[in-house]
Coordinates of C-alpha atoms and ligand atoms in Angstrom, one line a residue:
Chain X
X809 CA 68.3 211.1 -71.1
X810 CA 72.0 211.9 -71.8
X811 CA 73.0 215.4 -70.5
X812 CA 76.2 217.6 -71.5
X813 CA 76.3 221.2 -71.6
X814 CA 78.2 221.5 -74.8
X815 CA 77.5 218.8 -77.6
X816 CA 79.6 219.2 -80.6
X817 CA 78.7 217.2 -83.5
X818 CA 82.0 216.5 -85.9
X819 CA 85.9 215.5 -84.6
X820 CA 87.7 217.1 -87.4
X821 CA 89.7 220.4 -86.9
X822 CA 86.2 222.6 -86.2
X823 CA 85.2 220.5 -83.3
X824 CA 87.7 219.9 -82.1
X825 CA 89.3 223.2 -81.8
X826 CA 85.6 224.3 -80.7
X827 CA 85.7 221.4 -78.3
X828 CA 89.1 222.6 -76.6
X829 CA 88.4 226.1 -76.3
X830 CA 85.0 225.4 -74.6
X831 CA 86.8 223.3 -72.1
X832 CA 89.3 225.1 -71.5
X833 CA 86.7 227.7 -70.3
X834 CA 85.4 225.2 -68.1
X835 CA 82.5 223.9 -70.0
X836 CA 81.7 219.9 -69.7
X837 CA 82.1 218.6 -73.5
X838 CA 80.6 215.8 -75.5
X839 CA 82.0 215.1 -79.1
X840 CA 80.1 212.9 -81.5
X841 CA 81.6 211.7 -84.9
X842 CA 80.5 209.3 -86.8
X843 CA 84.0 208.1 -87.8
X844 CA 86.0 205.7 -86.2
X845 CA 88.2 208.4 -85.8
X846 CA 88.4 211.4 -84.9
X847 CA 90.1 214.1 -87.1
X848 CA 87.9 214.7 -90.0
X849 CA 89.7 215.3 -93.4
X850 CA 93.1 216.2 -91.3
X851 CA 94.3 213.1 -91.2
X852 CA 95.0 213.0 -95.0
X853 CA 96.6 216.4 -95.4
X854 CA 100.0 215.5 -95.9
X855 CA 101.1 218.7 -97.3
X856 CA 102.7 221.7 -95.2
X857 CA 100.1 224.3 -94.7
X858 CA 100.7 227.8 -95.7
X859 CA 99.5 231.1 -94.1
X860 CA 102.1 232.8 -91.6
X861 CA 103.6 230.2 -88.4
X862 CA 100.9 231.2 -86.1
X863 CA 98.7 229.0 -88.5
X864 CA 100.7 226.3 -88.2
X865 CA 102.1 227.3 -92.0
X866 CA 104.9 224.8 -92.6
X867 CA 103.1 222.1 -90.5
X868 CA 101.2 218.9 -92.1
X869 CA 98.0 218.7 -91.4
X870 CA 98.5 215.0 -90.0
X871 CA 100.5 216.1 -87.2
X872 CA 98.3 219.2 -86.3
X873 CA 95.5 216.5 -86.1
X874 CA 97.7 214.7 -83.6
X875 CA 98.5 217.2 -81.4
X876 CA 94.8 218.7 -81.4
X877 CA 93.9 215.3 -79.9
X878 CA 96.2 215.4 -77.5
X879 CA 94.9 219.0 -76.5
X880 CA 91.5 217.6 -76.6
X881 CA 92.5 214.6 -74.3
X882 CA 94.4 216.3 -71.8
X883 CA 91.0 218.6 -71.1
X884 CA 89.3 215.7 -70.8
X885 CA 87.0 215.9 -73.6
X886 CA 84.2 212.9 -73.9
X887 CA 84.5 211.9 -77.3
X888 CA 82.3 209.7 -78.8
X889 CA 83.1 208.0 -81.9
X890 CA 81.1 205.5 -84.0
X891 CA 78.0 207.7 -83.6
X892 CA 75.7 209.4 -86.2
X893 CA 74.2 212.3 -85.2
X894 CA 70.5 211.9 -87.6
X895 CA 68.7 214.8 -85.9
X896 CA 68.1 217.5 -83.3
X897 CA 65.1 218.5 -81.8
X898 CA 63.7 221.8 -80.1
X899 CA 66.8 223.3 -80.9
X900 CA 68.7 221.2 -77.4
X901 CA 68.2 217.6 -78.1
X902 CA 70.9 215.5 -80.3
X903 CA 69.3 212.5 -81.5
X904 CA 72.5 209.5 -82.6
X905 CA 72.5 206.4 -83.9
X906 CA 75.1 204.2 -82.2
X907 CA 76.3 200.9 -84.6
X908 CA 73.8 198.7 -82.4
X909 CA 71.2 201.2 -80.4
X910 CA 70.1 204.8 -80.6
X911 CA 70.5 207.7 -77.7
X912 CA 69.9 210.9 -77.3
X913 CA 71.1 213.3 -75.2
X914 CA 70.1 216.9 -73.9
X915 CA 72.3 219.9 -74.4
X916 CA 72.5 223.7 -73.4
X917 CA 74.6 224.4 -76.3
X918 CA 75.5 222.8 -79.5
X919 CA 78.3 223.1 -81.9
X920 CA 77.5 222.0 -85.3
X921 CA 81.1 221.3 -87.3
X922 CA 80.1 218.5 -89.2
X923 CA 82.3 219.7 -92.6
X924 CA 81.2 219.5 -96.3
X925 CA 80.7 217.2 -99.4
X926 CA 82.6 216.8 -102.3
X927 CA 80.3 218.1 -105.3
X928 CA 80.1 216.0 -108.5
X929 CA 80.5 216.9 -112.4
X930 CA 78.2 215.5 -114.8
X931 CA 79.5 214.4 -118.5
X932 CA 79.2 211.0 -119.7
X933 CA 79.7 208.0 -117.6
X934 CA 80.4 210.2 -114.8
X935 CA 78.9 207.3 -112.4
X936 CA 81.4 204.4 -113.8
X937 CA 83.3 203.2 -110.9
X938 CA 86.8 204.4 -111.1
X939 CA 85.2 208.3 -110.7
X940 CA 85.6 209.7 -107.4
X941 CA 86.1 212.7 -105.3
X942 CA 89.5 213.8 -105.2
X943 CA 89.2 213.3 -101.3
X944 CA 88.1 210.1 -101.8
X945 CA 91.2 209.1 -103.6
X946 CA 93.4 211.4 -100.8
X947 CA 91.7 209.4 -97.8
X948 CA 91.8 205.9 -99.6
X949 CA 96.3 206.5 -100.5
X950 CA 96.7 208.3 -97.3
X951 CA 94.8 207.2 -94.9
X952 CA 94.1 203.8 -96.1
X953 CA 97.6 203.5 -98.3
X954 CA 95.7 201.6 -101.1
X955 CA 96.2 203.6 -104.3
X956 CA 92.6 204.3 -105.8
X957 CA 93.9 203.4 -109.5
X958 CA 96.8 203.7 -111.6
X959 CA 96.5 206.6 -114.4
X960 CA 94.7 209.1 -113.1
X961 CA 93.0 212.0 -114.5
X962 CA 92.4 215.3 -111.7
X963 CA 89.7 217.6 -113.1
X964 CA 90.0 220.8 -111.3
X965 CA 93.4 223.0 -110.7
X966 CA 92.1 224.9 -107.5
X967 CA 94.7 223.9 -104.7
X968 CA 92.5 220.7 -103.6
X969 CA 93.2 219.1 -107.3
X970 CA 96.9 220.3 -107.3
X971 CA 97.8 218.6 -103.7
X972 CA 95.9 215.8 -104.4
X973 CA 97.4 215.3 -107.9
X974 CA 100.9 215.7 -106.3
X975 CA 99.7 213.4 -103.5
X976 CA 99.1 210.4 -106.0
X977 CA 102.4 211.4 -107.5
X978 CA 104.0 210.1 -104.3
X979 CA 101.9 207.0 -103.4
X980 CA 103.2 205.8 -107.0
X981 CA 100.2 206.7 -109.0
X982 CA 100.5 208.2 -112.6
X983 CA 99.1 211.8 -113.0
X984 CA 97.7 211.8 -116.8
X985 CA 96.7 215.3 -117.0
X986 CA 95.2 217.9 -114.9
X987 CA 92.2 219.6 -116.7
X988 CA 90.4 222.8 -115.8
X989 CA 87.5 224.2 -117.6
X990 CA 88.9 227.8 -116.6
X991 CA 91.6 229.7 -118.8
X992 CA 94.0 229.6 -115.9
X993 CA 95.1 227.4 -113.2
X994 CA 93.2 227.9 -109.8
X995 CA 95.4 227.1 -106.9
X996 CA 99.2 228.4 -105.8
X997 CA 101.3 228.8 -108.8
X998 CA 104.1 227.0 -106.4
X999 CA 102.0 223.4 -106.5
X1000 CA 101.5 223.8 -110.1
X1001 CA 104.8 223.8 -110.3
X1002 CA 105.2 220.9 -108.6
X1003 CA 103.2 218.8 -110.5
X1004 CA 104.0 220.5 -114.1
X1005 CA 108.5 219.4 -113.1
X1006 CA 107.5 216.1 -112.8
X1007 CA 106.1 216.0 -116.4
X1008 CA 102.4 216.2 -115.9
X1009 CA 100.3 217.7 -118.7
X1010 CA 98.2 221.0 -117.2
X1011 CA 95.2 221.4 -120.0
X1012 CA 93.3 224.7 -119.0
X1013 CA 90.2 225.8 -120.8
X1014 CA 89.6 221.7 -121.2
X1015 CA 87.1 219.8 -119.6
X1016 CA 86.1 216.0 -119.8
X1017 CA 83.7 215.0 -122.3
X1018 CA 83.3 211.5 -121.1
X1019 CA 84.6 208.7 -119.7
X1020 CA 84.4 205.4 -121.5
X1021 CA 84.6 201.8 -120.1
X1022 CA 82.5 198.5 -119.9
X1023 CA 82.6 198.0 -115.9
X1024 CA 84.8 201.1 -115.1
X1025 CA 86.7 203.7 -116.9
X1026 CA 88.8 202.8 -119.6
X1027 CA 89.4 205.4 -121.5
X1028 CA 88.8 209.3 -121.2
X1029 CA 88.5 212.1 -123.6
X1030 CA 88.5 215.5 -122.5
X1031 CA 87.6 218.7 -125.0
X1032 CA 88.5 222.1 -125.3
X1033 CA 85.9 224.4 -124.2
X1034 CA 85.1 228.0 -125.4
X1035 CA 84.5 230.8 -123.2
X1036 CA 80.7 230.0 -122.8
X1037 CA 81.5 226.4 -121.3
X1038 CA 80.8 224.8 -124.6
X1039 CA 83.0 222.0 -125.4
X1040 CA 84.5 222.5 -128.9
X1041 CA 84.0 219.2 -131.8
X1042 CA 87.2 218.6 -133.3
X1043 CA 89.4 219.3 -130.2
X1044 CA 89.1 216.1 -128.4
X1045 CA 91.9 214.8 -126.6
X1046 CA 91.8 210.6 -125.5
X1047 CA 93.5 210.0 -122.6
X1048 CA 94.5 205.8 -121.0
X1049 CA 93.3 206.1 -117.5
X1050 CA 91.4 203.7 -115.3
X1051 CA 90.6 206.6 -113.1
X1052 CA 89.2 210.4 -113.1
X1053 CA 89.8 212.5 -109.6
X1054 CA 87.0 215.4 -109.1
X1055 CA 88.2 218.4 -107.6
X1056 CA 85.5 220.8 -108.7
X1057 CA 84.7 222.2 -105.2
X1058 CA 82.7 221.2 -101.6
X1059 CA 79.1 221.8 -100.7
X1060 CA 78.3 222.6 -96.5
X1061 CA 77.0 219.5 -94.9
X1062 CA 74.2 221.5 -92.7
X1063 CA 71.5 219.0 -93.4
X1064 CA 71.1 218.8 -89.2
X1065 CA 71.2 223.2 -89.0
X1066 CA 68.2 222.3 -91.3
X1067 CA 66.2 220.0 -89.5
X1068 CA 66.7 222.3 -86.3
X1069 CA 65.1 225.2 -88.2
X1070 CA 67.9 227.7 -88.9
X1071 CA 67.6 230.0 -91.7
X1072 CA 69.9 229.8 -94.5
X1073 CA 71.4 231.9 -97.7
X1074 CA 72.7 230.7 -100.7
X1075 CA 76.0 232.3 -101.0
X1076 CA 77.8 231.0 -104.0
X1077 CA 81.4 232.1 -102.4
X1078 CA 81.2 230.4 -99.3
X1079 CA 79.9 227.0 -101.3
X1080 CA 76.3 227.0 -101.0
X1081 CA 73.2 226.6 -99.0
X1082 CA 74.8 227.9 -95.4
X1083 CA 73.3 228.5 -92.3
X1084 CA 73.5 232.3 -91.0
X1085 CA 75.5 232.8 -88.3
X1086 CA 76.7 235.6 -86.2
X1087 CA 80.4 236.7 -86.3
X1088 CA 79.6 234.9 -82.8
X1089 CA 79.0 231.6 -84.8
X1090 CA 75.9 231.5 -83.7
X1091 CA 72.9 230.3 -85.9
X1092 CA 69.5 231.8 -86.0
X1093 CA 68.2 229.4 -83.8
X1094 CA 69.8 230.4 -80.2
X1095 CA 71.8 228.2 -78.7
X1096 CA 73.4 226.3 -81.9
X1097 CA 76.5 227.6 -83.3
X1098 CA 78.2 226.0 -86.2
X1099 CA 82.3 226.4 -87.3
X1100 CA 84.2 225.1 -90.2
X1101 CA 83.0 224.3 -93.5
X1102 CA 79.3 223.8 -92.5
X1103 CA 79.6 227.4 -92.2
X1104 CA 81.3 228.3 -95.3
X1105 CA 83.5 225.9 -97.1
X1106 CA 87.1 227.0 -96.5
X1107 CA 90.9 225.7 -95.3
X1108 CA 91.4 223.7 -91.8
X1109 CA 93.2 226.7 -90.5
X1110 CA 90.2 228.7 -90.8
X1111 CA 88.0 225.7 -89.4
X1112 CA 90.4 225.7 -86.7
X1113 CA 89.9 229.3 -85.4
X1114 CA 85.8 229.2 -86.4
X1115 CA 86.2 226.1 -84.0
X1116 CA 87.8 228.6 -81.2
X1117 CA 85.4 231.0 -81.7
X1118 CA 82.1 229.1 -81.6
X1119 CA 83.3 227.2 -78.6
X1120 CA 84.3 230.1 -76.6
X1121 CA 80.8 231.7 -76.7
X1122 CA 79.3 228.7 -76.5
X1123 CA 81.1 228.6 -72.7
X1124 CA 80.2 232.4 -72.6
X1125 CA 76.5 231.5 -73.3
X1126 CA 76.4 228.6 -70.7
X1127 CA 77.7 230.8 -68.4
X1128 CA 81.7 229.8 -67.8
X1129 CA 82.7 232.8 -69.2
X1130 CA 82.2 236.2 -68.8
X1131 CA 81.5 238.2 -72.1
X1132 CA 84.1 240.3 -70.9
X1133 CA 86.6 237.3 -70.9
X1134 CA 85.2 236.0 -74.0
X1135 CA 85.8 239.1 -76.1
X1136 CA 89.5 239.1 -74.6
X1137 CA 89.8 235.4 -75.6
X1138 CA 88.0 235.7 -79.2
X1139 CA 90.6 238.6 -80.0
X1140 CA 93.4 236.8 -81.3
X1141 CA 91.3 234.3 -83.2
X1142 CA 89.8 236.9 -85.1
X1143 CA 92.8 238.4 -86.0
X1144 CA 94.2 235.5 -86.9
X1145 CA 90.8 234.7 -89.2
X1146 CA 91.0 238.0 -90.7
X1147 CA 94.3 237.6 -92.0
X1148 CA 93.8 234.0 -93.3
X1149 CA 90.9 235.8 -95.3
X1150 CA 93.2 238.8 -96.4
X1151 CA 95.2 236.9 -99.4
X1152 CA 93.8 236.4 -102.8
X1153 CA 92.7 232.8 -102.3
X1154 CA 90.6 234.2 -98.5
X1155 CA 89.3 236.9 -100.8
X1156 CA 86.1 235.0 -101.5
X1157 CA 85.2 233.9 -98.1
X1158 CA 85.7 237.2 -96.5
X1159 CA 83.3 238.4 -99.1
X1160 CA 80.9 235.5 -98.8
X1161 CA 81.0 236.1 -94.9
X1162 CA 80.1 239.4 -95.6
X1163 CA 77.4 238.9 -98.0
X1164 CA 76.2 237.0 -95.6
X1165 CA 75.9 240.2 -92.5
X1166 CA 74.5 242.0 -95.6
X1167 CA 71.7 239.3 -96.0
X1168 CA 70.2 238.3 -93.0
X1169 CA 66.5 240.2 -93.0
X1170 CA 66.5 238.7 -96.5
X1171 CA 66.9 235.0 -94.7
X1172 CA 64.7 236.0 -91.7
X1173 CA 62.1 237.1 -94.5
X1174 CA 62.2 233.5 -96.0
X1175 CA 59.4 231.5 -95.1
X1176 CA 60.5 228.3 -94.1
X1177 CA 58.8 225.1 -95.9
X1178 CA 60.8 222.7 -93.4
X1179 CA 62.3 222.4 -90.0
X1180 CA 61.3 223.8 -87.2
X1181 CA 60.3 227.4 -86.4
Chain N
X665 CA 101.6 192.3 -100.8
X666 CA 100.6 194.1 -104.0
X667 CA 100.9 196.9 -106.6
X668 CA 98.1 198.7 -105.1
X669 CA 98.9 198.6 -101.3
X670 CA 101.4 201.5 -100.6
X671 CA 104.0 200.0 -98.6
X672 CA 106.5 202.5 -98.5
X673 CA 105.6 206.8 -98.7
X674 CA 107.7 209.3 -99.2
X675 CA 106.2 211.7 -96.4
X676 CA 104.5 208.6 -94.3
X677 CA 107.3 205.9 -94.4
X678 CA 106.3 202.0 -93.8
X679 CA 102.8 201.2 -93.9
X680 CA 102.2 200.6 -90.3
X681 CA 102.1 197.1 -89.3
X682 CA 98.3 195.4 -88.5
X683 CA 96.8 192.2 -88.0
X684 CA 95.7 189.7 -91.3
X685 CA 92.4 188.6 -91.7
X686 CA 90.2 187.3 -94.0
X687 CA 87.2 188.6 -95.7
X688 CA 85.3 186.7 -98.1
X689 CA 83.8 188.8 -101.5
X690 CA 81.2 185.9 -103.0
X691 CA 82.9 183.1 -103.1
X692 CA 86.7 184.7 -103.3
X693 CA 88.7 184.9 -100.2
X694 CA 90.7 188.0 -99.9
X695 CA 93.3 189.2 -97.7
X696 CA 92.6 192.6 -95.4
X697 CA 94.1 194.0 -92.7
X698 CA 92.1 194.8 -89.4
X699 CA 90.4 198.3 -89.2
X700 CA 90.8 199.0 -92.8
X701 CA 87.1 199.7 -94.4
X702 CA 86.2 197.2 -96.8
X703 CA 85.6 199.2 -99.6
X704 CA 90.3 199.5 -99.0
X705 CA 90.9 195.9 -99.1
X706 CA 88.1 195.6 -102.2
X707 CA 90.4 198.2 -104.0
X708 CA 93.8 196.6 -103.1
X709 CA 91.8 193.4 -104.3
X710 CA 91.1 195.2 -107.6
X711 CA 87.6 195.3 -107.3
X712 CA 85.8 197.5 -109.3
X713 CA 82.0 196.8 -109.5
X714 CA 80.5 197.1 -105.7
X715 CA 76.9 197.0 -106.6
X716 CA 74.6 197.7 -109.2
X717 CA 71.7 200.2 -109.4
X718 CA 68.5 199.1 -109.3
X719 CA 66.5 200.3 -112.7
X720 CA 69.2 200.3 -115.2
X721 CA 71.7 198.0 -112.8
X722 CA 74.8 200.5 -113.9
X723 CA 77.9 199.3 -111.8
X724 CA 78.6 201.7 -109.1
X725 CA 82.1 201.6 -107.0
X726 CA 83.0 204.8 -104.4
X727 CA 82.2 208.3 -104.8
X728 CA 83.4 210.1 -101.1
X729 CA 85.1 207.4 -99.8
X730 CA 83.8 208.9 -96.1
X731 CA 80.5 207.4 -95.9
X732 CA 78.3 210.7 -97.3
X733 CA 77.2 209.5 -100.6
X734 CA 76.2 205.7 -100.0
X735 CA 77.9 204.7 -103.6
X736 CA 79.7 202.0 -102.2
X737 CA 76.6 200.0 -100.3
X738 CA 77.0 196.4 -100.3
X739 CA 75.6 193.4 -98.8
X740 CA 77.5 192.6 -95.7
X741 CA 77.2 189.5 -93.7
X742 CA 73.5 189.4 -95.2
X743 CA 72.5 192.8 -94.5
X744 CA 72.1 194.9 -97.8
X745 CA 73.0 198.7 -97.6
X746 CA 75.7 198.7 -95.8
X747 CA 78.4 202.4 -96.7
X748 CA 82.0 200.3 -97.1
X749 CA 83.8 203.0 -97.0
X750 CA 83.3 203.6 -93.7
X751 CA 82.9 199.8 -92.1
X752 CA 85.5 198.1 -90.9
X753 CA 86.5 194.3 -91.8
X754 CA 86.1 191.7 -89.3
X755 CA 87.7 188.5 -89.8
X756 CA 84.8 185.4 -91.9
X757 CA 83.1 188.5 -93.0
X758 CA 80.8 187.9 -96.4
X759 CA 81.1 190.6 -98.8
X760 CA 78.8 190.7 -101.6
X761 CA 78.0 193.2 -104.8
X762 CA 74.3 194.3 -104.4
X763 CA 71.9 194.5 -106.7
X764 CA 69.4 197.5 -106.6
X765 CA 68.7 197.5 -102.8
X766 CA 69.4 193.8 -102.0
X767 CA 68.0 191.3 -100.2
X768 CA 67.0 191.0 -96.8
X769 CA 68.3 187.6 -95.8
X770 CA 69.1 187.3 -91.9
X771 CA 66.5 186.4 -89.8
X772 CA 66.2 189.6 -87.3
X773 CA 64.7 189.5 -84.0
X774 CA 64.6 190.1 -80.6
X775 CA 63.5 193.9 -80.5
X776 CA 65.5 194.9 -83.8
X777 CA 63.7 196.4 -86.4
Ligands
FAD536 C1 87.6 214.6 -98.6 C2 88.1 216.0 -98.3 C3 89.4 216.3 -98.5 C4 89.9 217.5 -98.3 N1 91.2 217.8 -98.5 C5 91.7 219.1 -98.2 C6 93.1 219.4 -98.4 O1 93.9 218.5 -98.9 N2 93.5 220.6 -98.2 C7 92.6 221.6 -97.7 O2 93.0 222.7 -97.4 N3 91.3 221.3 -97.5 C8 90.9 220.1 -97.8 N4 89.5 219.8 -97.6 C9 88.7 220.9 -97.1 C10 88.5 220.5 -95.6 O3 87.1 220.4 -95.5 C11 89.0 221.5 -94.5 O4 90.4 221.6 -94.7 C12 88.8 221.0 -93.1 O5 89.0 219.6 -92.9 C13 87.4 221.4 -92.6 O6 87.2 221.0 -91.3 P1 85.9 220.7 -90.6 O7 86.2 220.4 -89.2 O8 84.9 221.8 -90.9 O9 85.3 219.4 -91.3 P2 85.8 217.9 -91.4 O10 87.2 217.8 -91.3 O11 85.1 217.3 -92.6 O12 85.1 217.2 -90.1 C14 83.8 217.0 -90.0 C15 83.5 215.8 -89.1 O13 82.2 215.7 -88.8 C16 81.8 214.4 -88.8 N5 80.3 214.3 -89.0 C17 79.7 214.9 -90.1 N6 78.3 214.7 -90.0 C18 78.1 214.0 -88.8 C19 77.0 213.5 -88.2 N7 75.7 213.7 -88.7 N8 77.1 212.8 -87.0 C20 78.4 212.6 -86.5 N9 79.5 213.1 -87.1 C21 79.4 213.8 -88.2 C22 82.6 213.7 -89.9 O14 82.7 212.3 -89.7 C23 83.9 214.5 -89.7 O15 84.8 213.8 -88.9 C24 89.0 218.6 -97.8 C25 87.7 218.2 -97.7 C26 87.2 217.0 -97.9 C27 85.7 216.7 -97.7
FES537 S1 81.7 206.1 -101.1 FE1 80.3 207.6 -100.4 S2 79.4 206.6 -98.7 FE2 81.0 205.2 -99.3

């Protein structure tokens, strides 16, 4: 069998952040993704970051992608792309499915950073083809430049549904209307903005009420809703769109912390189910750390420094670096972390982390009906 | 080469340049470019139904778009269930919508399941 001392599973920012700072401390990497590249969701972040310049604020997320890479590279980090990680077993070996044979291989530490899902929103004809995740539609213009569809309605005004909808502004796509079922717009008043000066319609306290078509959407009404969610007869609204964008939030992909037994919260701020971790990333079951959204859905500047973090005690844990040196080199990540989480739109993760420390005999009180130990 | 292909982005610039081939969906050719996933030359195609489901056979398209959800399975050079979004064209390669799970048509041996 294989061997690597530090198997991360998932190329996007996480990993590989977690991936660099682990070799950096000396550690011997192996990255799997299950992508033909490697990057995760950063390749189709055209938009300038925020945060202060020591997060790359002012960056696109496209060209921090690239030059992670390069980082990664230049440390000479086995990455292995193509490759699905299905399970993991006794909490140190990585089962993967390769396109045309299977492989496993042993590890002292492992990294889990395999990101989140895009949730759904149920209302009639939901399923018709021409609804999608919002980051489907961002990976299909900008990563594959085909344009998803041609009047487009974005439900959801967090700042994942405002970039987006400004994204298909620029690939040539019509923005019909942005809805949100809350009274208020969700994301940075600056993208609104944005979106609102090039003439697109913002309906707050609307939400769809279905979307109509024989093969795939035709036609969309939305509704008002009252302040119990219920949509209100009378003040439907019928939209010409071919297509409807979801941005109505992510779910942690930790189906793998699962299957290797590690005990999890439901922790409504941070996305989800999550796996506990340690402000040492580390998961209940020793030896497997996790970083990014798997932990707690958040930005890629946070899944950047998570990635830093778990990676550095990772290599403390394996023994290339002393705790000492590890506390030294975790400082400024931290710091960095804590101020991402200090604004109003970090307020919920810092709370959700901390719900989380609050927690844990509650999750070690669980009993588990799955997994391992 | 069409409406749907972006050619020219404001923050990205020219589409970068890649190789033509061929994929075939039924008995339609349609053009791709190599690497692309299929589900991207399907959309650029205007494709809209990739399969149907199997109890009420409701057309289904692309949910993720990064190969979590398996919305977009298809048959793919005779094997059924294969995620679109996240396989790459080949030049000759037979694209068809599947229906519930699809058929199992290629002959498999030689120590494959
Ligand atoms: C579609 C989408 C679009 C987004 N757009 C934005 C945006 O515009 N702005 C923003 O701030 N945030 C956005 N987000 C939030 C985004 O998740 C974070 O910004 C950031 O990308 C999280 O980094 P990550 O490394 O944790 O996960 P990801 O970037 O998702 O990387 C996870 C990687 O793990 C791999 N992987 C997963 N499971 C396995 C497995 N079993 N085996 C092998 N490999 C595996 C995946 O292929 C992927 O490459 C988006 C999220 C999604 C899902
Ligand atoms: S659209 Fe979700 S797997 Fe392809």
């Amino acid at each position: 069998m294989k061997q690597a001392e530090i198997v991360v599973v998932g190329a996007g920012p996480a990993g590989l952040s977690a991936a660099a700072a682990a070799a950096q401390a000396g550690a011997q990497v192996l990255v799997i993704d299950e992508n033909a590249e490697p990057g995760g969701q950063l390749f189709k972040q055209i938009h300038k970051f925020f945060g202060a310049s020591e997060h790359r604020a002012g960056q696109r997320g496209v060209d921090i992608g690239h030059e992670l890479l390069e980082e990664v590279e230049g440390l000479g980090v086995d990455v292995v792309l193509d490759a699905s990680v299905w399970g993991i077993y006794d909490g140190s070996t990585v089962a993967v499915a390769s396109q045309e044979y299977s492989w496993r291989v042993k590890a002292d530490r492992i990294v889990l950073a395999t990101g989140a899902t895009e949730n759904g929103l149920s209302f009639r004809g939901w399923t018709l083809p021409g609804v999608m995740g919002a980051g489907c539609a961002q990976t299909m213009m900008n990563v594959h430049r085909v344009l998803p569809g041609q009047r487009v309605v974005m439900v959801g005004s967090g700042n994942v549904g405002l970039i987006v909808a400004y994204q298909l502004l620029q690939a040539g796509a019509e923005v019909v209307a942005v809805v949100d079922a809350l009274p208020r717009v969700g994301g940075y008043p600056v993208h609104a903005a944005k979106i609102a000066r090039a003439g697109v319609p913002i309906y707050t306290s609307y939400s769809v009420k279905e979307a109509d078509g024989d093969e795939c959407v035709e036609k969309v009404t939305i509704w008002r809703v009252d302040d119990r969610w219920q949509g209100v007869p009378g003040s439907e609204i019928e939209l010409d769109a071919d297509t409807v964008t979801l941005a109505v939030g992510l779910s942690p992909m930790a189906e793998l912390a699962w299957v290797a037994g590690c005990r999890f919260l439901h922790i409504p701020e941070l996305g989800g189910h999550v796996p506990v971790h340690s402000a040492y990333m580390e998961t209940t079951v020793p030896g497997i750390y996790v970083a990014g959204d798997v932990s707690g859905v958040e930005e890629a500047s946070c899944a950047m420094e998570e990635g830093r973090l778990a990676g550095l005690w990772a290599a403390s844990a394996a023994g290339r670096l002393s705790v000492a040196a590890a506390v030294a080199a975790a400082a400024p990540h931290e710091a960095s972390l804590a101020r991402l989480r200090s604004g109003p739109f970090g307020a919920a993760a810092r709370g959700g982390k901390l719900a989380m420390d609050g927690r844990r005999d509650e999750a070690w009180g669980q009993t588990l009906t799955r997994g391992g130990a | 080469m069409n409406e749907r292909r972006i050619e020219i982005h404001p923050i990205l610039g020219l589409r970068p340049e890649r190789r033509h081939v061929t994929i075939h969906f039924g008995d339609r050719p349609l053009p791709a470019y190599e690497g692309e996933p299929i589900a991207a030359a399907l959309l650029a195609a205007g494709v809209r139904v990739f399969r149907k489901t199997s109890k009420r056979g409701e057309p289904r398209q692309l949910f993720c778009g990064i190969g979590r959800c398996t919305d977009c399975v298809m048959i793919v050079d005779d094997l059924p269930g294969v995620r679109t979004c996240v396989t790459p064209v080949r030049d000759g390669m037979r694209v068809e919508e599947q229906d519930g799970r699809g058929r199992w048509e290629r002959e498999r041996g030689g120590g494959e399941p």
